[in-house]
């Protein structure tokens, strides 16, 4: 038995060592994959950003395809309309390079000095630099923006070999061509830069051969870059804490190694601008090389990862696996050695399983009891909702009865008075044997006035009955129909006129007369009734008067916005957070059931298929905004 325990312990140790090795290998592979993914992303982002700039350069070239004699004002206006300083902040300047033969140099200089199309003072100090004599000159005529790039204005690129070589390649190929690493004349910091240029040819000229393109050449449109500025736009700054990026120029059509002579370093994220400075020593497996073609040149992008949180491998998982494997192996060996304890452990496990089964039975019984309690609560909630609706209907009936009492009472009083006047008129007619004309006219005037009073009072009563009937029918039937939102709001307010007057509440509403919905007017009236009740019970609590404003508007072709606002006491953030919870109320036992806003929420989102939003602050009133579809799904 002891031999079996030692053998199991040895096998467990071997399995643990193999597992630790596999985990460590997987960690290194994951670190390498993360590093490779970051390198691919930086390369892809750099390529996309350069392509964006080159596309913009081709759009400027397209302007010259329409007219190869673009003047300074047109060039300036076109660049300003592109808003490049906000959309493409990674460039230094946009330029137009003019091809000028030796014999036309003086006339060209004079025309630039007299050009006042942008600056009324023109450019009297314009001169071509550096001075040289050659058959053709490539002179920077336009540069945008001019501020900060004054040193490039009038620069003759034919005297600068790096620029001249890229110009000749672009001229003969017709493509966008980039220069090698250069130091920009307008940049005093000495940071590396480069220029990408596209040739502009004379309109209508044949361009099939290099000779034809040379003969038709008018100039070049160019975009000037500082590489550090460009790469700050491409690479996320936090990534550079873990990744070093170096960009070298391998020349026109170069291979995977830069030329031996010359400074070819374009960018170093560690801050080096001299190719002679060595980089930091990093793990060999955390390095990569990407080749990126840029305007007939090849950039070599070197990536090296810094050992740290992003690319570092933690020994903690390996250590935990080793410790766990050691413990498990020791436990297995101990279990095999202690065979006598196995029987007792088995009996204990059986006892535990039996206890677990008993606990499971208890849990099932508790779940059944809980389901019964939930069903009871749901039935109670349904009963409370019904009671809430019936209470609201009772308040509605009481309000309408009170409203009808005044016009009907006035009509009854006037009818009684009119009856007395008629009897008096009959008596005088019988006893006097005749009537004066003045007495007859007075009687007719009084009768006419009484009829007007009764007519106005009964008309008012009929309007109230119509409003109550419409609201009652809509709420009782729940039928869908086409209705005007203004009518529903007016009818609902009419049924609450008594309660609103009793609370000295001023009500105003602004609903377009042509705003129609094909929906459920009864449900919408129920929502408005609950909101009015909430305002009277909670919003104006402790206040002698208040104001309610109801506004509506068509928010889109298929939606309307209904806004219910009061100037009451408002709500605290805690109350606002729980306003739609069922049975939540701040007036428990004082007339509040806690179901009013829950019913409103269910009707708006369920029946009307809309949305509801409540905004409130303590002391600043409450605003309830409903977004309702004009024709909700059936």
C-alpha atoms as one frame of an Amber mdcrd trajectory, in Angstrom:
protein
   0.000   0.000   0.000   2.893   2.383   0.792   4.513   1.664  -2.596   1.292
   2.577  -4.374   1.133   5.873  -2.474   4.729   6.801  -3.439   4.090   5.852
  -7.081   0.938   8.023  -7.198   2.880  10.911  -5.622   5.663  10.600  -8.258
   3.173  10.482 -11.139   1.374  13.541  -9.748   4.653  15.492  -9.571   5.447
  14.592 -13.216   1.964  15.671 -14.361   2.332  18.928 -12.404   5.711  19.709
 -14.029   4.289  19.017 -17.497   1.265  21.218 -16.781   3.479  24.073 -15.539
   5.559  23.831 -18.714   2.462  23.910 -20.935   1.018  26.913 -19.057   4.314
  28.816 -19.298   4.517  28.039 -23.035   0.916  29.185 -23.546   1.650  32.422
 -21.643   4.619  33.169 -23.912   2.482  32.415 -26.993  -0.281  34.720 -25.734
   2.204  37.530 -25.051   3.660  37.085 -28.537   0.159  37.108 -30.079  -0.734
  40.334 -28.222   2.505  41.942 -29.371   1.950  40.851 -32.985  -1.633  42.170
 -32.891  -0.428  45.572 -31.633   2.262  45.711 -34.329  -0.263  44.859 -37.060
  -2.653  47.515 -35.759  -0.002  50.265 -35.746   1.080  49.292 -39.279  -2.496
  49.196 -40.542  -3.407  52.500 -38.859  -0.313  54.173 -40.324  -1.138  52.892
 -43.802  -4.788  54.009 -43.530  -3.821  57.451 -42.235  -1.264  57.993 -45.030
  -3.780  56.780 -47.614  -6.290  59.309 -46.258  -3.781  62.112 -46.717  -2.830
  60.865 -50.199  -6.520  60.721 -51.187  -6.840  64.332 -50.055  -3.766  65.153
 -52.189  -5.421  63.504 -55.208  -8.564  65.593 -54.605  -6.436  68.748 -54.868
  -4.874  67.357 -58.035  -8.400  66.784 -59.342  -9.042  70.524 -58.995  -6.171
  71.139 -61.429  -7.621  68.530 -63.796 -10.490  70.980 -64.341  -8.270  74.043
 -64.735  -4.461  73.873 -64.788  -4.218  77.652 -64.289  -5.489  77.872 -60.714
  -4.581  81.241 -59.166  -3.510  81.852 -55.579  -6.942  82.985 -54.359  -8.666
  79.882 -55.771  -6.033  77.597 -54.261  -6.407  79.292 -50.880 -10.212  79.109
 -51.015 -10.182  75.422 -51.971  -7.823  74.533 -49.102  -9.858  76.606 -46.633
 -13.067  74.814 -47.643 -11.422  71.436 -46.948 -10.856  72.529 -43.302  -7.698
  70.447 -43.231  -6.402  71.922 -39.978  -9.317  70.306 -38.103  -9.781  67.130
 -40.147  -6.113  66.282 -40.845  -3.969  67.786 -38.057  -0.971  65.576 -38.818
   0.430  67.563 -41.774   2.657  70.671 -41.874   1.591  72.369 -45.119  -0.149
  71.982 -48.496   1.875  73.364 -51.423   1.844  73.906 -55.159   5.220  73.669
 -56.911   5.432  75.541 -60.228   7.709  74.447 -63.094   9.501  77.593 -64.352
  12.082  77.597 -67.188  15.273  79.637 -66.746  14.204  82.300 -69.257  10.882
  82.904 -67.470  12.334  83.184 -63.960  12.360  86.981 -63.772   8.788  87.351
 -65.074   7.576  84.675 -62.646   9.236  86.422 -59.689   7.688  89.766 -60.638
   4.187  88.258 -61.047   4.354  86.692 -57.561   5.516  89.964 -56.001   2.540
  91.797 -57.527  -0.047  89.136 -56.610  -2.449  90.898 -54.217  -5.359  88.450
 -54.545  -5.055  87.396 -50.866  -2.813  89.970 -49.178  -3.413  93.567 -50.385
   0.244  94.313 -49.697   1.223  91.536 -52.150   4.657  89.925 -51.646   7.316
  92.561 -52.430  10.024  90.570 -50.584   9.437  87.358 -52.535  12.634  85.822
 -53.914  13.755  82.445 -55.191  16.203  80.597 -52.971  18.745  79.120 -53.142
  19.905  80.957 -56.258  21.096  78.650 -59.053  21.088  78.394 -62.821  19.587
  75.381 -64.592  17.145  74.786 -67.481  14.134  74.133 -65.220  13.272  75.361
 -61.738  10.745  73.778 -59.385   9.581  76.631 -57.171   7.097  76.513 -54.272
   4.555  79.106 -55.398   1.584  78.440 -53.062   1.787  77.147 -49.495  -1.106
  76.818 -47.078  -1.017  77.874 -44.364   1.590  80.533 -45.104   2.038  81.394
 -41.434   4.773  79.174 -40.023   5.886  78.080 -43.514   7.368  81.370 -44.746
  10.820  79.811 -45.270   9.370  77.393 -47.834   7.780  80.198 -49.910   9.904
  80.584 -53.066  12.105  77.554 -52.343  13.682  76.153 -55.558  13.519  72.370
 -55.153  15.690  71.832 -58.245  18.705  72.870 -56.148  17.988  70.205 -53.484
  18.943  66.693 -54.690  16.543  64.716 -52.409  13.611  66.801 -53.595  14.731
  66.838 -57.226  14.956  63.049 -57.382  11.407  62.550 -56.034  10.087  65.250
 -58.400  11.584  63.560 -61.448  10.182  60.152 -60.464   6.718  61.656 -59.913
   6.940  63.576 -63.206   7.788  60.471 -65.239   5.421  58.046 -63.464   2.424
  60.279 -62.829   2.097  58.785 -59.304   2.370  60.192 -55.787   6.040  60.023
 -54.784   7.507  60.633 -51.325  10.935  62.026 -50.504  13.526  60.441 -48.281
  14.015  61.716 -44.733  14.532  65.475 -44.860  14.752  68.372 -42.448  12.016
  70.877 -43.285  13.254  74.404 -43.964  10.265  75.796 -42.066  10.943  73.645
 -38.964  13.642  74.898 -36.605  13.367  71.865 -34.303  15.232  69.605 -36.761
  12.628  66.832 -36.517  12.529  64.317 -39.387  10.032  65.032 -42.126   9.106
  64.078 -45.665   7.055  65.435 -48.552   4.602  63.574 -50.807   3.927  65.112
 -54.232   1.613  64.370 -57.147   2.313  65.797 -60.651  -0.089  68.176 -62.401
  -0.170  68.098 -66.223  -1.557  70.452 -68.811  -5.192  69.771 -69.659  -5.752
  67.863 -72.877  -2.103  66.849 -73.347  -1.254  63.201 -74.173   0.259  61.370
 -71.166   0.952  57.847 -72.444   4.783  58.002 -72.317   7.314  59.534 -69.940
   8.394  62.020 -72.661   4.809  63.178 -73.141   4.374  63.613 -69.395   7.583
  65.656 -69.171   6.385  67.942 -71.964   2.937  68.411 -70.358   4.180  69.012
 -66.784   2.756  72.152 -65.123   3.802  71.568 -61.527   3.151  69.486 -58.437
   0.707  69.501 -55.537   2.435  68.501 -52.330   1.702  67.722 -48.693   4.440
  68.245 -46.095   4.712  66.063 -42.989   6.602  66.078 -39.748   6.821  62.379
 -38.951   6.593  62.804 -35.181   3.351  64.788 -35.532   1.947  62.224 -37.963
   2.691  59.271 -35.689   1.269  60.999 -32.610  -1.995  61.086 -34.550  -1.744
  57.369 -35.443  -0.466  55.676 -32.246  -2.282  55.764 -28.913   0.011  57.316
 -26.305  -0.654  54.625 -23.605   0.517  51.915 -26.036   3.968  53.503 -26.313
   4.610  52.689 -22.645   4.795  49.027 -23.672   5.873  49.175 -27.319   8.826
  50.842 -29.052   8.231  51.803 -32.694  11.093  52.749 -35.057  10.552  53.710
 -38.687  13.417  53.680 -41.196  13.405  54.572 -44.875  14.879  51.860 -47.133
  14.743  53.977 -50.293  12.895  53.730 -53.610  11.849  50.139 -54.162  14.131
  49.117 -51.293  14.211  45.754 -49.626  14.047  44.750 -45.980  17.211  46.644
 -44.956  17.872  50.396 -45.098  20.800  51.738 -47.164  24.159  51.727 -45.423
  24.876  55.431 -45.957  22.841  58.375 -44.691  20.487  58.954 -41.785  17.343
  56.957 -42.553  15.604  57.058 -39.164  12.220  58.735 -39.568  10.655  58.050
 -36.173  11.552  56.551 -32.826   8.883  56.383 -30.128  11.606  56.433 -27.436
  12.548  59.953 -28.556  15.680  59.241 -30.649  16.108  61.145 -33.897  19.601
  59.902 -34.739  20.044  56.499 -36.353  23.406  56.133 -34.643  21.870  55.793
 -31.174  21.240  52.152 -30.207  17.820  51.025 -29.003  17.160  49.317 -25.683
  17.804  45.578 -25.401  14.484  43.738 -25.359  13.481  40.058 -25.586  14.152
  38.611 -29.031  10.677  37.049 -29.275   9.078  40.486 -28.778  10.328  42.098
 -31.974   8.823  42.390 -35.420   9.529  44.055 -38.759   6.837  45.371 -41.092
   7.392  46.775 -44.596   5.079  49.635 -45.602   5.141  51.121 -49.157   4.812
  54.934 -49.060   4.888  56.864 -52.325   7.323  54.588 -54.259   9.471  54.263
 -51.122   9.531  51.511 -48.537   9.335  52.191 -44.834  10.679  49.591 -42.424
   8.711  49.646 -39.173  10.549  47.948 -36.312   8.577  46.933 -33.226  10.021
  45.910 -29.877   7.988  45.188 -26.773   8.916  46.341 -23.301   8.766  43.781
 -20.559   5.874  44.843 -18.324   2.199  44.466 -17.572   1.119  44.272 -21.253
   3.725  41.852 -22.571   5.045  40.416 -19.338   4.385  36.844 -18.226   3.362
  36.244 -14.634   4.883  33.364 -12.718   1.925  33.288 -10.329  -0.225  30.812
 -12.383   2.727  28.438 -12.761   3.484  28.732  -9.059  -0.138  28.102  -8.117
  -0.334  25.086 -10.426   2.889  23.729  -8.963   1.721  24.179  -5.378  -1.728
  22.776  -6.193  -0.195  19.800  -8.019   2.155  19.122  -5.102  -0.711  19.260
  -2.613  -2.998  17.100  -4.755  -0.253  14.543  -5.351   0.498  14.391  -1.624
  -3.203  14.012  -0.859  -3.622  11.190  -3.375  -0.622   9.388  -1.939  -1.902
   9.903   1.588  -5.324   8.570   0.594  -3.821   5.436  -0.885  -1.620   4.913
   2.167  -4.493   5.536   4.579  -6.740   2.847   3.105  -8.423   2.254   6.409
  -9.853   5.753   6.383 -11.405   5.207   2.982 -14.315   3.196   4.393 -15.097
   5.811   7.006 -14.875   8.522   4.381 -17.269   6.575   2.150 -19.805   6.252
   4.961 -19.446   9.944   5.707 -20.005  10.769   2.033 -23.125   8.621   1.936
 -24.418  10.402   5.020 -23.665  13.778   3.389 -25.540  12.758   0.250 -28.548
  11.741   2.313 -28.444  15.058   4.143 -28.149  16.857   0.812 -31.207  15.008
  -0.501 -33.154  16.015   2.603 -32.118  19.638   2.188 -33.115  19.472  -1.477
 -36.578  18.241  -0.453 -36.878  21.144   1.997 -35.865  23.601  -0.713 -38.492
  22.193  -3.091 -41.155  22.575  -0.396 -40.017  26.171   0.283 -40.135  26.944
  -3.439 -43.681  25.594  -3.654 -44.751  27.714  -0.668 -43.086  30.773  -2.198
 -44.895  30.244  -5.510 -48.205  30.125  -3.620 -47.359  33.371  -1.813 -46.401
  35.050  -5.100 -49.710  33.987  -6.672 -51.585  35.407  -3.687 -49.677  38.685
  -3.958 -50.419  38.916  -7.675 -54.142  38.408  -6.997 -53.993  41.083  -4.282
 -52.268  43.454  -6.678 -54.975  42.835  -9.299 -57.680  43.551  -6.712 -55.919
  46.734  -5.599 -55.567  47.926  -9.200 -59.293  47.332  -9.754 -60.098  49.182
  -6.534 -57.867  52.066  -7.603 -59.671  52.344 -10.951 -63.103  52.162  -9.294
 -62.077  54.816  -6.773 -60.928  57.047  -9.627 -64.268  56.449 -11.405 -66.144
  57.280  -8.200 -64.212  60.536  -7.834 -64.984  61.253 -11.490 -68.734  60.696
 -10.960 -68.725  62.870  -7.832 -66.931  65.666  -9.665 -69.322  65.550 -12.611
 -72.351  65.492 -10.286 -71.041  68.561  -8.498 -70.390  70.291 -11.825 -73.921
  69.484 -13.086 -75.541  70.727  -9.879 -74.846  74.417 -10.643 -76.247  74.711
 -14.221 -79.248  72.447 -13.480 -80.006  74.344 -10.255 -79.814  77.648 -12.126
 -82.186  76.280 -14.791 -84.646  75.053 -12.131 -84.600  78.387 -10.298 -85.109
  80.327 -13.529 -87.957  78.015 -14.618 -89.712  78.559 -11.248 -89.321  82.326
 -11.581 -90.642  82.208 -15.138 -93.660  80.185 -13.971 -94.451  82.823 -11.305
 -94.144  85.601 -13.899 -96.598  83.791 -16.226 -99.192  83.314 -13.442 -98.879
  86.973 -12.468 -99.286  87.969 -16.111-102.472  85.828 -16.435-103.923  87.316
 -13.222-103.338  90.888 -14.361-104.810  90.096 -17.775-107.964  88.659 -16.156
-108.511  91.371 -13.549-107.510  94.492 -15.446-109.345  93.574 -18.621-106.355
  94.528 -20.721-102.653  95.346 -20.583-100.583  98.284 -21.483 -98.030  97.903
 -24.219 -95.197  98.732 -21.800 -96.295  95.944 -19.407 -96.400  93.403 -22.262
 -92.956  94.433 -23.472 -91.535  94.183 -19.922 -93.019  90.698 -19.521 -91.582
  89.558 -22.857 -88.110  90.937 -21.957 -88.149  89.096 -18.619 -89.303  85.861
 -20.317 -86.608  86.197 -22.971 -83.917  86.726 -20.312 -85.144  83.694 -18.361
 -85.048  81.564 -21.507 -81.480  82.685 -22.205 -80.412  81.756 -18.672 -82.018
  78.319 -18.940 -80.565  77.764 -22.416 -76.996  78.664 -21.283 -77.266  76.555
 -18.113 -78.685  73.514 -19.905 -76.064  73.870 -22.697 -73.325  73.841 -20.032
 -74.898  70.752 -18.438 -75.161  69.038 -21.829 -71.447  69.732 -22.546 -70.461
  68.293 -19.165 -72.597  65.222 -19.741 -71.083  64.750 -23.230 -67.524  64.997
 -21.838 -68.332  62.635 -18.969 -70.055  60.225 -21.340 -67.100  60.185 -23.732
 -64.582  59.672 -20.923 -66.732  57.022 -19.252 -67.393  55.147 -22.514 -63.705
  55.241 -23.488 -62.521  54.030 -20.076 -65.206  51.370 -19.816 -64.930  49.995
 -23.327 -61.182  50.300 -23.929 -61.896  50.377 -27.656 -59.471  51.730 -30.206
 -60.602  54.593 -32.423 -59.374  57.709 -34.212 -59.594  60.755 -31.935 -58.226
  64.240 -31.525 -55.795  64.551 -28.639 -57.190  68.023 -27.833 -60.686  66.549
 -27.235 -59.418  63.867 -24.828 -57.411  66.414 -22.811 -60.327  68.879 -22.670
 -62.873  66.187 -21.672 -60.621  64.805 -18.942 -59.960  68.273 -17.495 -63.702
  69.012 -17.544 -64.393  66.020 -15.289 -61.850  67.278 -12.759 -62.946  70.926
 -12.807 -64.436  70.782  -9.280 -61.361  69.249  -7.627 -59.080  71.686  -9.437
 -61.126  74.718  -8.380 -61.314  73.464  -4.801 -57.493  73.290  -4.694 -57.203
  76.711  -6.407 -55.280  75.041  -9.226 -54.811  76.963 -12.460 -54.822  74.710
 -15.549 -53.660  75.581 -19.051 -53.148  73.342 -22.058 -51.737  73.814 -25.541
 -52.582  70.938 -27.897 -52.692  71.356 -31.702 -56.224  70.992 -33.025 -55.067
  68.815 -35.955 -53.123  66.293 -33.830 -55.010  62.986 -34.265 -54.181  59.500
 -32.967 -55.507  56.082 -33.924 -55.145  54.603 -30.438 -56.979  54.019 -27.136
 -58.526  57.248 -25.807 -59.840  55.577 -22.654 -56.374  54.410 -21.630 -54.921
  57.845 -22.384 -57.693  59.497 -20.315 -56.894  57.109 -17.459 -53.232  58.184
 -17.620 -54.175  61.884 -17.508 -56.588  61.247 -14.622 -53.882  59.534 -12.570
 -51.390  62.328 -13.294 -53.941  64.992 -12.215 -54.727  62.989  -9.076 -51.022
  62.643  -8.245 -50.501  66.388  -8.687 -53.423  67.211  -6.361 -52.493  64.603
  -3.728 -48.704  64.837  -3.732 -47.532  67.795  -5.846 -49.630  70.487  -4.110
 -49.467  68.952  -0.632 -49.235  71.764   1.920 -49.742  74.478  -0.702 -52.745
  76.783  -1.110 -52.601  76.953  -4.895 -50.805  75.481  -7.879 -50.536  75.389
 -11.645 -50.731  72.539 -14.167 -49.613  72.885 -17.784 -50.338  70.297 -20.476
 -48.633  70.697 -23.858 -48.398  68.444 -26.890 -46.620  68.522 -30.223 -45.869
  66.243 -33.149 -42.244  65.181 -32.558 -41.936  63.275 -35.852 -44.057  61.897
 -38.660 -45.310  58.964 -36.557 -44.865  60.146 -32.951 -46.315  62.784 -30.636
 -44.931  64.193 -27.374 -47.346  64.947 -24.484 -45.891  66.862 -21.543 -47.646
  67.166 -18.135 -45.957  69.705 -15.842 -46.822  71.067 -12.380 -45.106  73.602
 -10.144 -45.537  71.544  -6.989 -43.102  70.349  -4.332 -41.224  68.002  -6.708
 -39.506  64.776  -5.617 -36.255  63.657  -4.046 -33.912  61.421  -6.112 -34.871
  58.437  -3.938 -38.593  58.925  -4.553 -38.017  59.534  -8.277 -36.029  56.288
  -8.527 -38.941  54.217  -7.131 -41.872  56.152  -8.606 -43.005  53.295 -10.906
 -42.675  50.560  -8.262 -46.029  48.980  -7.325 -47.309  49.780  -3.808 -44.724
  52.532  -3.323 -46.279  55.749  -1.997 -45.338  58.637   0.254 -48.988  58.927
   1.405 -49.556  55.462   2.817 -52.772  55.606   4.863 -53.450  59.171   3.669
 -55.198  58.446   0.382 -52.262  56.969  -1.582 -52.338  53.343  -2.760 -48.947
  53.214  -4.480 -50.467  51.959  -7.737 -51.215  55.216  -9.595 -47.880  55.638
 -11.387 -47.477  51.872 -11.775 -50.791  51.840 -13.685 -49.632  54.843 -15.727
 -46.376  53.066 -16.631 -48.162  49.833 -17.631 -50.728  51.671 -19.773 -48.171
  53.876 -21.559 -45.681  51.099 -22.307 -48.150  48.227 -22.735 -51.411  49.538
 -24.208 -50.285  52.764 -25.881 -46.863  51.303 -26.915 -45.054  54.497 -25.902
 -42.430  55.610 -23.408 -42.609  57.692 -20.236 -39.983  59.864 -18.571 -40.273
  61.747 -15.254 -38.077  64.679 -14.241 -38.343  66.283 -10.804 -36.325  68.177
  -8.229 -37.309  69.125  -4.666 -39.163  72.455  -4.718 -39.050  72.773  -8.537
 -42.117  70.800  -9.590 -42.480  67.666 -11.698 -42.513  67.095 -15.464 -43.914
  63.863 -16.973 -43.117  63.391 -20.684 -44.976  60.804 -22.776 -43.721  59.741
 -26.214 -46.765  58.211 -27.982 -47.039  56.627 -31.447 -49.786  58.142 -33.588
 -50.728  54.663 -34.848 -49.437  51.995 -32.407 -49.192  48.366 -33.537 -52.442
  46.524 -33.222
